[in-house]
PDB file of C-alpha atoms and ligand atoms in Angstrom:
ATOM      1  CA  UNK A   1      67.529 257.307   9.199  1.00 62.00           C
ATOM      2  CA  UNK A   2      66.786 255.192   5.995  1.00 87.00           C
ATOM      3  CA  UNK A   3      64.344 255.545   3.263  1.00 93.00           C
ATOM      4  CA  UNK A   4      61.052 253.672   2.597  1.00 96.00           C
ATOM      5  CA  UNK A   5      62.016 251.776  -0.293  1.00 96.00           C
ATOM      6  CA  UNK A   6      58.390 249.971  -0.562  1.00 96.00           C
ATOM      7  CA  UNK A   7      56.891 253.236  -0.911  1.00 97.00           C
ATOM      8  CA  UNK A   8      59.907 254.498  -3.139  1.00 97.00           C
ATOM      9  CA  UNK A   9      59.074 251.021  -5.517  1.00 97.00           C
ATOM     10  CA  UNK A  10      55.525 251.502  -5.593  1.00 97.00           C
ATOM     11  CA  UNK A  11      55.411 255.209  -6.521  1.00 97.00           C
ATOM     12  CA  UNK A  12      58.543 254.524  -8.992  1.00 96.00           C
ATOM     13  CA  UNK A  13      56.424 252.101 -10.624  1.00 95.00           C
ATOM     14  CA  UNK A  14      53.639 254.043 -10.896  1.00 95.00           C
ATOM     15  CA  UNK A  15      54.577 257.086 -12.458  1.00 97.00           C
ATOM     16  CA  UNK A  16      56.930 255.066 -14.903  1.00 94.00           C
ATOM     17  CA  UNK A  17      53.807 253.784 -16.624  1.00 91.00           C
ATOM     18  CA  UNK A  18      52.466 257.112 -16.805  1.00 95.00           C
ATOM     19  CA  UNK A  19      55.922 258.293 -17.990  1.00 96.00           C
ATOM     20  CA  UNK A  20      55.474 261.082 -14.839  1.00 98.00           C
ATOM     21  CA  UNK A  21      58.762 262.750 -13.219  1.00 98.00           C
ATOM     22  CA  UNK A  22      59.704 261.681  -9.438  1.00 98.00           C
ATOM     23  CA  UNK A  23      61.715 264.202  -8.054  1.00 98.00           C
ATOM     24  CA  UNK A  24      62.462 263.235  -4.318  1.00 98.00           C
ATOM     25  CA  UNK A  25      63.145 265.918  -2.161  1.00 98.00           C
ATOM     26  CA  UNK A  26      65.299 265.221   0.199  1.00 98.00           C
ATOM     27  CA  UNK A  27      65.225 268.801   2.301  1.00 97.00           C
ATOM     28  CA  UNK A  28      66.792 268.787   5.985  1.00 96.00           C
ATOM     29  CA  UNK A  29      67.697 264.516   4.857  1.00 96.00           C
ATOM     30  CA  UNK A  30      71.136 263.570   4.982  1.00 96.00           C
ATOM     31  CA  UNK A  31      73.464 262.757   2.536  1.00 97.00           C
ATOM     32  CA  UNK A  32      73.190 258.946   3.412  1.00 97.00           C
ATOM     33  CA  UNK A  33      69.390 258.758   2.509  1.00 97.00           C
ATOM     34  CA  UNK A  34      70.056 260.611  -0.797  1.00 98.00           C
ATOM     35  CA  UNK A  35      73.056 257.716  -1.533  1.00 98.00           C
ATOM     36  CA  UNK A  36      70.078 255.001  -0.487  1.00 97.00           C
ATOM     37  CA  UNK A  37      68.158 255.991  -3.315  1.00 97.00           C
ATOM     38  CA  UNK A  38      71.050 257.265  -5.876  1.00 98.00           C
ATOM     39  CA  UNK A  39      72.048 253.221  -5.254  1.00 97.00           C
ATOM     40  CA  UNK A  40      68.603 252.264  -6.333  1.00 96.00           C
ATOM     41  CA  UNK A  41      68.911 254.062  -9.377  1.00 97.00           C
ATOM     42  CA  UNK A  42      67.326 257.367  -8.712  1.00 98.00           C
ATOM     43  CA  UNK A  43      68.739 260.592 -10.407  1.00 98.00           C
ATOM     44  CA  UNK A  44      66.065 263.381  -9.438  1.00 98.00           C
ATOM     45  CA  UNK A  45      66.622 265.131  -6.196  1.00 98.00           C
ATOM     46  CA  UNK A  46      65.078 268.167  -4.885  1.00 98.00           C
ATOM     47  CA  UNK A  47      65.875 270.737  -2.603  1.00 98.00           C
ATOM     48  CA  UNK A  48      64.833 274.400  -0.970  1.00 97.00           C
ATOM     49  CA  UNK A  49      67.676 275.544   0.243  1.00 97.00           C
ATOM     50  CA  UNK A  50      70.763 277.193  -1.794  1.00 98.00           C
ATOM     51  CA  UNK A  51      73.469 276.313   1.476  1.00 98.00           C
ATOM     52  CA  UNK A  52      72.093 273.061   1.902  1.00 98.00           C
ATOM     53  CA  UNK A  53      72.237 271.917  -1.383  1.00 98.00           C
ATOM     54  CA  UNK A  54      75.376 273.587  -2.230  1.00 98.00           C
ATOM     55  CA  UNK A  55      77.315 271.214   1.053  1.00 98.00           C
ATOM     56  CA  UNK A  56      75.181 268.326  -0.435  1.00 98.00           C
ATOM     57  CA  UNK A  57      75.602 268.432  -4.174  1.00 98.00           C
ATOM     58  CA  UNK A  58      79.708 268.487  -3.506  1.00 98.00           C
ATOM     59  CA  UNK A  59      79.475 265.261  -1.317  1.00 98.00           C
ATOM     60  CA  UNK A  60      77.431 263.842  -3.916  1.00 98.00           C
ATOM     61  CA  UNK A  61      77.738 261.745  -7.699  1.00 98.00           C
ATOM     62  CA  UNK A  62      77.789 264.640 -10.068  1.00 98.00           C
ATOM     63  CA  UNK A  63      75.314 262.715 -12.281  1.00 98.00           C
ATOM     64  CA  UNK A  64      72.319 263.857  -9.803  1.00 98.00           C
ATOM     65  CA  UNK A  65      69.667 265.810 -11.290  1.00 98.00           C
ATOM     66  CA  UNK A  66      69.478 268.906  -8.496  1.00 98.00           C
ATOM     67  CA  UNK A  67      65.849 270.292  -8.720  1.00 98.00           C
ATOM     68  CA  UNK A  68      65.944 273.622  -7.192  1.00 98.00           C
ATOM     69  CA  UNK A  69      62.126 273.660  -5.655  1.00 98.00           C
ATOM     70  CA  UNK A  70      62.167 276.661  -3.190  1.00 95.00           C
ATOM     71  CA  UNK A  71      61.597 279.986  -3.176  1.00 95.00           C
ATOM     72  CA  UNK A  72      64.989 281.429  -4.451  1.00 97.00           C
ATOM     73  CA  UNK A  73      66.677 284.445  -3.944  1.00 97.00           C
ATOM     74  CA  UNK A  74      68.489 286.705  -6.411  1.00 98.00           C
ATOM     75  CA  UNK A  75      71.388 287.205  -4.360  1.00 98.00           C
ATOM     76  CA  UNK A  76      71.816 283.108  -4.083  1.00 98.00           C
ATOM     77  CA  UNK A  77      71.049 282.144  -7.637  1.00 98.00           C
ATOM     78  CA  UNK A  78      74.759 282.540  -9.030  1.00 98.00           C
ATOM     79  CA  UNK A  79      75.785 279.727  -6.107  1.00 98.00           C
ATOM     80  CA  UNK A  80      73.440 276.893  -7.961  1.00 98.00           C
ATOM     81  CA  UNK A  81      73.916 277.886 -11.230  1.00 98.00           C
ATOM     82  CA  UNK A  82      76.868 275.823 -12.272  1.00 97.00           C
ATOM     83  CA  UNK A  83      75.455 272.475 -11.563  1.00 98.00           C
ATOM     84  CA  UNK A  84      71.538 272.780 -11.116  1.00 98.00           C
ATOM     85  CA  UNK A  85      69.341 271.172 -13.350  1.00 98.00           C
ATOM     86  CA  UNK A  86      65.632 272.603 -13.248  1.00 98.00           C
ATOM     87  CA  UNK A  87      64.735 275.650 -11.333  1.00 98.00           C
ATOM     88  CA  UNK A  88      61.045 275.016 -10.050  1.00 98.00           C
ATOM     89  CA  UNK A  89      59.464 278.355  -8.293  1.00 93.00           C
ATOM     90  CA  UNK A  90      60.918 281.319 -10.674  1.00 97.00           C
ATOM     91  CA  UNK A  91      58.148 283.336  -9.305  1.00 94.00           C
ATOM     92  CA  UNK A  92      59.658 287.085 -10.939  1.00 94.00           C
ATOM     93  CA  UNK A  93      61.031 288.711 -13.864  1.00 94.00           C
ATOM     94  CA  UNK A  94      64.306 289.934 -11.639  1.00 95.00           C
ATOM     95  CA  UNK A  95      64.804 286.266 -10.527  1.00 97.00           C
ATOM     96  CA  UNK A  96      64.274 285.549 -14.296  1.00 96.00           C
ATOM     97  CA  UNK A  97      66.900 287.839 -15.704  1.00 97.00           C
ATOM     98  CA  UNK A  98      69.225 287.645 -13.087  1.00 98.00           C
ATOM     99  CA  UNK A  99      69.436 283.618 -13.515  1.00 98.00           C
ATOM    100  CA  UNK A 100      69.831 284.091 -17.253  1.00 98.00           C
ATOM    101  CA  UNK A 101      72.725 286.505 -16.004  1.00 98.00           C
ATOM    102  CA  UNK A 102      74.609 283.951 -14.077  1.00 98.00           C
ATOM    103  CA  UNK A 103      73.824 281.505 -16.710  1.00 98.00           C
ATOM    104  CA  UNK A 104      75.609 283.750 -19.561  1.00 98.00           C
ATOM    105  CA  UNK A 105      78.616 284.095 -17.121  1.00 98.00           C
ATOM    106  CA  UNK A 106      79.109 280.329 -16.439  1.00 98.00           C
ATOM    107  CA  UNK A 107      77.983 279.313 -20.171  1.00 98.00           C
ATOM    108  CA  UNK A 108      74.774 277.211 -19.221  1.00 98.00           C
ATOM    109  CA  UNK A 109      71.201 277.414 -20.559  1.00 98.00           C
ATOM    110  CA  UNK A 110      69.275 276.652 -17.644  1.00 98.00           C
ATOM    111  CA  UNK A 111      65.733 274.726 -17.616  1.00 98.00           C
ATOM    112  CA  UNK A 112      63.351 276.887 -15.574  1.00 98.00           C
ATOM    113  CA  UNK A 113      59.685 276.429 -14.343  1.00 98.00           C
ATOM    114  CA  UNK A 114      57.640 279.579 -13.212  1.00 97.00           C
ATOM    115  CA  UNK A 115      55.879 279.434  -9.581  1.00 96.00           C
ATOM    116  CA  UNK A 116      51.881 280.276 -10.486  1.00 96.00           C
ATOM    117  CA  UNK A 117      50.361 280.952  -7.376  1.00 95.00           C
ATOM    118  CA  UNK A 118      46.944 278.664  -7.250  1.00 92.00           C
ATOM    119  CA  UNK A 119      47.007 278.737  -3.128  1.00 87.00           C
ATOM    120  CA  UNK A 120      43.842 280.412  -1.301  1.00 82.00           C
ATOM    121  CA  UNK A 121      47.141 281.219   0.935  1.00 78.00           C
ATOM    122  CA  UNK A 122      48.953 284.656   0.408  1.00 74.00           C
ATOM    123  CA  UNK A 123      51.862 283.065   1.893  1.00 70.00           C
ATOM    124  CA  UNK A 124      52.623 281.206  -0.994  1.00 70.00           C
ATOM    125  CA  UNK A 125      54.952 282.701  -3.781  1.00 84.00           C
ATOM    126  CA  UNK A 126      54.091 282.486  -7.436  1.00 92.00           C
ATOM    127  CA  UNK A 127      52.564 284.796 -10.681  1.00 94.00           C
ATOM    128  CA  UNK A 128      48.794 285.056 -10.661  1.00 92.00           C
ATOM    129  CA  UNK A 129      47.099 283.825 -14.167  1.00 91.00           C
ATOM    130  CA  UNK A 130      47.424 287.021 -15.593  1.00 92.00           C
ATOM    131  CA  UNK A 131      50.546 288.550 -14.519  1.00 91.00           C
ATOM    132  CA  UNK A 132      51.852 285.433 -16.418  1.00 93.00           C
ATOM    133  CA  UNK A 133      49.819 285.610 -19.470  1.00 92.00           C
ATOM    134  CA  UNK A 134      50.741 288.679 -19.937  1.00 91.00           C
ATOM    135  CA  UNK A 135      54.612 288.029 -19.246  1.00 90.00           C
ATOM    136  CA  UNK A 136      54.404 285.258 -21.816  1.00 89.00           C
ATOM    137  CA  UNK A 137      53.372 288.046 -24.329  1.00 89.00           C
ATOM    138  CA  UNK A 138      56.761 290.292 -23.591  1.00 90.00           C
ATOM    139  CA  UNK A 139      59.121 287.645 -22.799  1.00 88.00           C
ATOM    140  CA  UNK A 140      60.890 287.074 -26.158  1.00 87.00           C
ATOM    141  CA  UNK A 141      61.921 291.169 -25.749  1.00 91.00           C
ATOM    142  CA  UNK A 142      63.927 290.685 -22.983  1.00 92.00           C
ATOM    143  CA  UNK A 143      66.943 288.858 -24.455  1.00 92.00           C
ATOM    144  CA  UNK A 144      66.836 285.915 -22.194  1.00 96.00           C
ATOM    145  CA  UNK A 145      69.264 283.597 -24.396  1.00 97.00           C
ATOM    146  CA  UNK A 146      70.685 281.560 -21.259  1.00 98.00           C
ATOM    147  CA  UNK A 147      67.184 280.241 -19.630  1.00 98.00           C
ATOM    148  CA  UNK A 148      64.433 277.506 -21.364  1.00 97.00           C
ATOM    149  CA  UNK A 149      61.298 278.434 -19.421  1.00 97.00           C
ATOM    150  CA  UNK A 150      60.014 274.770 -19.642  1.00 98.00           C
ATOM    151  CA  UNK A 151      56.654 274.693 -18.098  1.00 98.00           C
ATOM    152  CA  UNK A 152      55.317 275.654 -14.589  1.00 98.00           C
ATOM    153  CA  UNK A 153      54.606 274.737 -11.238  1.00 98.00           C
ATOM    154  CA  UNK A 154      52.497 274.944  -8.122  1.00 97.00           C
ATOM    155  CA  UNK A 155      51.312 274.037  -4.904  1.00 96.00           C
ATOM    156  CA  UNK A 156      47.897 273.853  -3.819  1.00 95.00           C
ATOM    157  CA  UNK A 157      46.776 275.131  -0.175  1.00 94.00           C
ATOM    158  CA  UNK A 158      47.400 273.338   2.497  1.00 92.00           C
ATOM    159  CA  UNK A 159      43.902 272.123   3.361  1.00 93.00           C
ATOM    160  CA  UNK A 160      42.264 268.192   3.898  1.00 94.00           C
ATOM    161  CA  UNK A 161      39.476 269.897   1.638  1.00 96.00           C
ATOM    162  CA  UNK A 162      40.533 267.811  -1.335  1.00 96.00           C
ATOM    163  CA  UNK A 163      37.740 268.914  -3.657  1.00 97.00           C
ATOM    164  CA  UNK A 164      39.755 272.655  -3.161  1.00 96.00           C
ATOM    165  CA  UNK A 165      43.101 271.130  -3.756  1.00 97.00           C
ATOM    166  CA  UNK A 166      41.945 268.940  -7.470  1.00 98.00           C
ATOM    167  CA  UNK A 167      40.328 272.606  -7.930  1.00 97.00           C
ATOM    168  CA  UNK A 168      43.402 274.604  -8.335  1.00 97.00           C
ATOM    169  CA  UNK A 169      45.556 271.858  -9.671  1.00 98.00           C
ATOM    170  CA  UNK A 170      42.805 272.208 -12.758  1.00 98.00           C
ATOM    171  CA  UNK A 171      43.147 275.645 -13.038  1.00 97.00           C
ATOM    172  CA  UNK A 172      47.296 275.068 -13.055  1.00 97.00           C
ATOM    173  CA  UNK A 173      46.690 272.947 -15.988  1.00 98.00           C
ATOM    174  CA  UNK A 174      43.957 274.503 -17.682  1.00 97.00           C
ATOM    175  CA  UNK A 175      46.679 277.650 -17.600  1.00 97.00           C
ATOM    176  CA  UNK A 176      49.394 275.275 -18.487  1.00 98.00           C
ATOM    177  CA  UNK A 177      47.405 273.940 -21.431  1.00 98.00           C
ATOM    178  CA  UNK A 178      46.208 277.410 -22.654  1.00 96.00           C
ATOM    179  CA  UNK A 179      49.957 278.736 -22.949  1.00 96.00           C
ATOM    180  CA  UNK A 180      51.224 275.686 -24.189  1.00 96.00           C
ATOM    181  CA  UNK A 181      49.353 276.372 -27.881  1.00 95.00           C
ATOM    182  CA  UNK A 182      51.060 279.192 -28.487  1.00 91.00           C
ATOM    183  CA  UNK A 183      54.164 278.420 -26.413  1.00 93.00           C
ATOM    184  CA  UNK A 184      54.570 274.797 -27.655  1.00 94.00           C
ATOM    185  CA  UNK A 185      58.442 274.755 -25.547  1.00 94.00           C
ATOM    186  CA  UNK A 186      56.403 274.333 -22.670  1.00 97.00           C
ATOM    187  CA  UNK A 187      56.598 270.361 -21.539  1.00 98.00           C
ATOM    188  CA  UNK A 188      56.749 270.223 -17.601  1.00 98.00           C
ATOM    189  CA  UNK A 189      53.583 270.950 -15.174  1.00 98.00           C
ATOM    190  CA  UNK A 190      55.520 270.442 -11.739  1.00 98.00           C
ATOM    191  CA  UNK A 191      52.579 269.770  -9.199  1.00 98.00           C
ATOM    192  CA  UNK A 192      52.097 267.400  -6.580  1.00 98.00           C
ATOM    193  CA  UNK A 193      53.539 266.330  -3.342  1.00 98.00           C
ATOM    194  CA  UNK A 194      53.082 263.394  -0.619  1.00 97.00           C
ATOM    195  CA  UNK A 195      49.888 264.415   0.409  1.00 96.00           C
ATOM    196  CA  UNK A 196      47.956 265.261  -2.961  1.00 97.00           C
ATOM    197  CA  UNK A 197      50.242 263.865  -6.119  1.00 98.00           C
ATOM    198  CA  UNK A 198      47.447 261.265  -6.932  1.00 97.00           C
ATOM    199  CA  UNK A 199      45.309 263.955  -7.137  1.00 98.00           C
ATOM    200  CA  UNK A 200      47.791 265.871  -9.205  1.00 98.00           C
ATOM    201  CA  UNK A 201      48.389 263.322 -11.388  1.00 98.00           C
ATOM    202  CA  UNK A 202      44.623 262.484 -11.938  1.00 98.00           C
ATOM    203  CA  UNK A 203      44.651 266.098 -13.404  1.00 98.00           C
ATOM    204  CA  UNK A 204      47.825 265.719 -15.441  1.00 98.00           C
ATOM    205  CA  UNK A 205      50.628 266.606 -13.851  1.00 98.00           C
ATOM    206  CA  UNK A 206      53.748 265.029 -15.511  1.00 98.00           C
ATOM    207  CA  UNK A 207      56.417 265.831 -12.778  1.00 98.00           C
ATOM    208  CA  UNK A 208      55.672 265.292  -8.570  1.00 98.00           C
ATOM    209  CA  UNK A 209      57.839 266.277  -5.785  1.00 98.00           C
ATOM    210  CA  UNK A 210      57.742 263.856  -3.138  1.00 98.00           C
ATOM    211  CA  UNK A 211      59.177 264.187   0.397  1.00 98.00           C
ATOM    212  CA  UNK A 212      57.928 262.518   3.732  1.00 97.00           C
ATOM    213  CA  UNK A 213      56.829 259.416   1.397  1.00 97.00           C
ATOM    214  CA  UNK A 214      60.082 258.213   0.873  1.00 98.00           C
ATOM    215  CA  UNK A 215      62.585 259.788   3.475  1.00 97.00           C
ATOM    216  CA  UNK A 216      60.027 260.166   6.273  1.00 94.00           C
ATOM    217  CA  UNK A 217      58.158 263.045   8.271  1.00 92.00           C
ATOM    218  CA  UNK A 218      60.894 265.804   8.307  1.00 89.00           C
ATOM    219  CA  UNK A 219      61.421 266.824  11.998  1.00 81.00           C
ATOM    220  CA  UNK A 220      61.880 270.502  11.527  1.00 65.00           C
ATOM    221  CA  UNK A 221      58.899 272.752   9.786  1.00 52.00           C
ATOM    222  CA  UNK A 222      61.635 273.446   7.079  1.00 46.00           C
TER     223      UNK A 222
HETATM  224  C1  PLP B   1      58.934 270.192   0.870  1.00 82.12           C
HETATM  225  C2  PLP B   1      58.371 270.366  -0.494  1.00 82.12           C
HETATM  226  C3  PLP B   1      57.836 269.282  -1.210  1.00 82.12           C
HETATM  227  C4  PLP B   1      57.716 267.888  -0.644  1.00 82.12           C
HETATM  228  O1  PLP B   1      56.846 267.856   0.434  1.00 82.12           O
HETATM  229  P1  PLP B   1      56.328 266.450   1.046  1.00 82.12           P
HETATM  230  O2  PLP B   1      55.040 266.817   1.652  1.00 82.12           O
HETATM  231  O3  PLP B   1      57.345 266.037   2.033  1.00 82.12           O
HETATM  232  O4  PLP B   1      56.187 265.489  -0.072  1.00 82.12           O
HETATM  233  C5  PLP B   1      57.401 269.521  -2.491  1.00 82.12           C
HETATM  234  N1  PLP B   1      57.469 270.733  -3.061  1.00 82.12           N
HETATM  235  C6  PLP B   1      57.964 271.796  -2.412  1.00 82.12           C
HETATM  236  C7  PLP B   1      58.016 273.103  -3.096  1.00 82.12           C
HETATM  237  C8  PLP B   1      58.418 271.653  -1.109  1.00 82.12           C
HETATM  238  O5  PLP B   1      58.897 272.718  -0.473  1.00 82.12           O
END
């Protein structure tokens, strides 16, 4: 196990000039490969699990940034709240109120990002365009003091058709931009991953999640 640091420098260096968010997720990676690039200086680490990165972020420098980037569960979400920094994929209004719940009870405001779905897939989790339109329009009624929603995220299908992947990246940020003007608190479009960030980056995204590129393939489907 060790990490490509050639790849890790040349993406680094790339997104630093375009001021762009690295977050490397380090899913079913051990604790050693995380260390490897903590020791190079990197602070943004993401992961899907809630047990995983529970057993990892207590072996760990408390001065990680833990991106929670999978699909969470309402049961789970008072086990990350104490330490997590960004919640990616809030994909519901329960998952929203409940994390502004736990958040009260262990005095944090916590950053979140909401899931929109732009995947031809139905597997994939996430609000369609309207759903969250029209949450935008009720959300300051609910009471949600302990949660910043920050900005969104997505992931396009899982396709080599790359003209379909750019395509729903632009509707993420043509979404992303239309709710920003009257919802100016909204800074982060999380898109992007090893196989399509340049393309999600072309089309403005200002924070990638990157895994196989810098830890490897990851053996299990996880
Ligand atoms: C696993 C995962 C990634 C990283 O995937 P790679 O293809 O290894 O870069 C990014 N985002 C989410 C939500 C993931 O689950």
């Amino acid at each position: 196990m060790a990490i490509n640091k050639e790849a890790y420098n040349q993406i680094h260096d790339e997104l630093r000039l375009a001021n762009i968010t690295l977050v490397a997720v380090s899913k079913t990676k051990p604790v050693e490969d995380i260390l490897e690039l903590y020791e190079l200086g990197h602070r943004d680490f993401g992961e899907n699990y809630v047990q995983e990165l529970v057993e990892k972020a207590a072996k760990l420098p408390t001065d990680i940034r833990w991106h929670f980037i999978g699909h969470l569960q309402t049961n789970k979400v008072k086990q990350i709240v104490p330490f997590v920094y960004l919640i990616h994929g809030v994909d519901s209004v329960k998952l929203l109120k409940e994390i502004n719940k736990q958040a009260e009870k262990a005095t944090r405001v916590i950053d979140c990002l909401l899931q929109v779905h732009i995947a031809k897939e139905e597997t994939k989790f996430g609000f369609d365009d309207n759903e969250l339109k029209n949450m935008f329009n009720h959300i300051s009624t609910y009471g949600l003091n302990n949660i910043k929603i920050k900005g969104l995220m997505g992931m396009a299908s899982l396709t080599d058709d790359m003209n379909q992947v750019r395509a729903e990246f632009i509707q993420l940020k043509n979404l992303f931009s239309e709710l920003q003007t009257s919802n100016p608190e909204l800074q982060i479009l999380s898109m992007g991953m090893s196989s399509d960030y340049k393309i999600a980056i072309e089309e403005k995204s200002n924070m990638v999640r990157i895994g196989s590129l810098l830890f490897g393939e990851r053996v299990t489907t996880k």
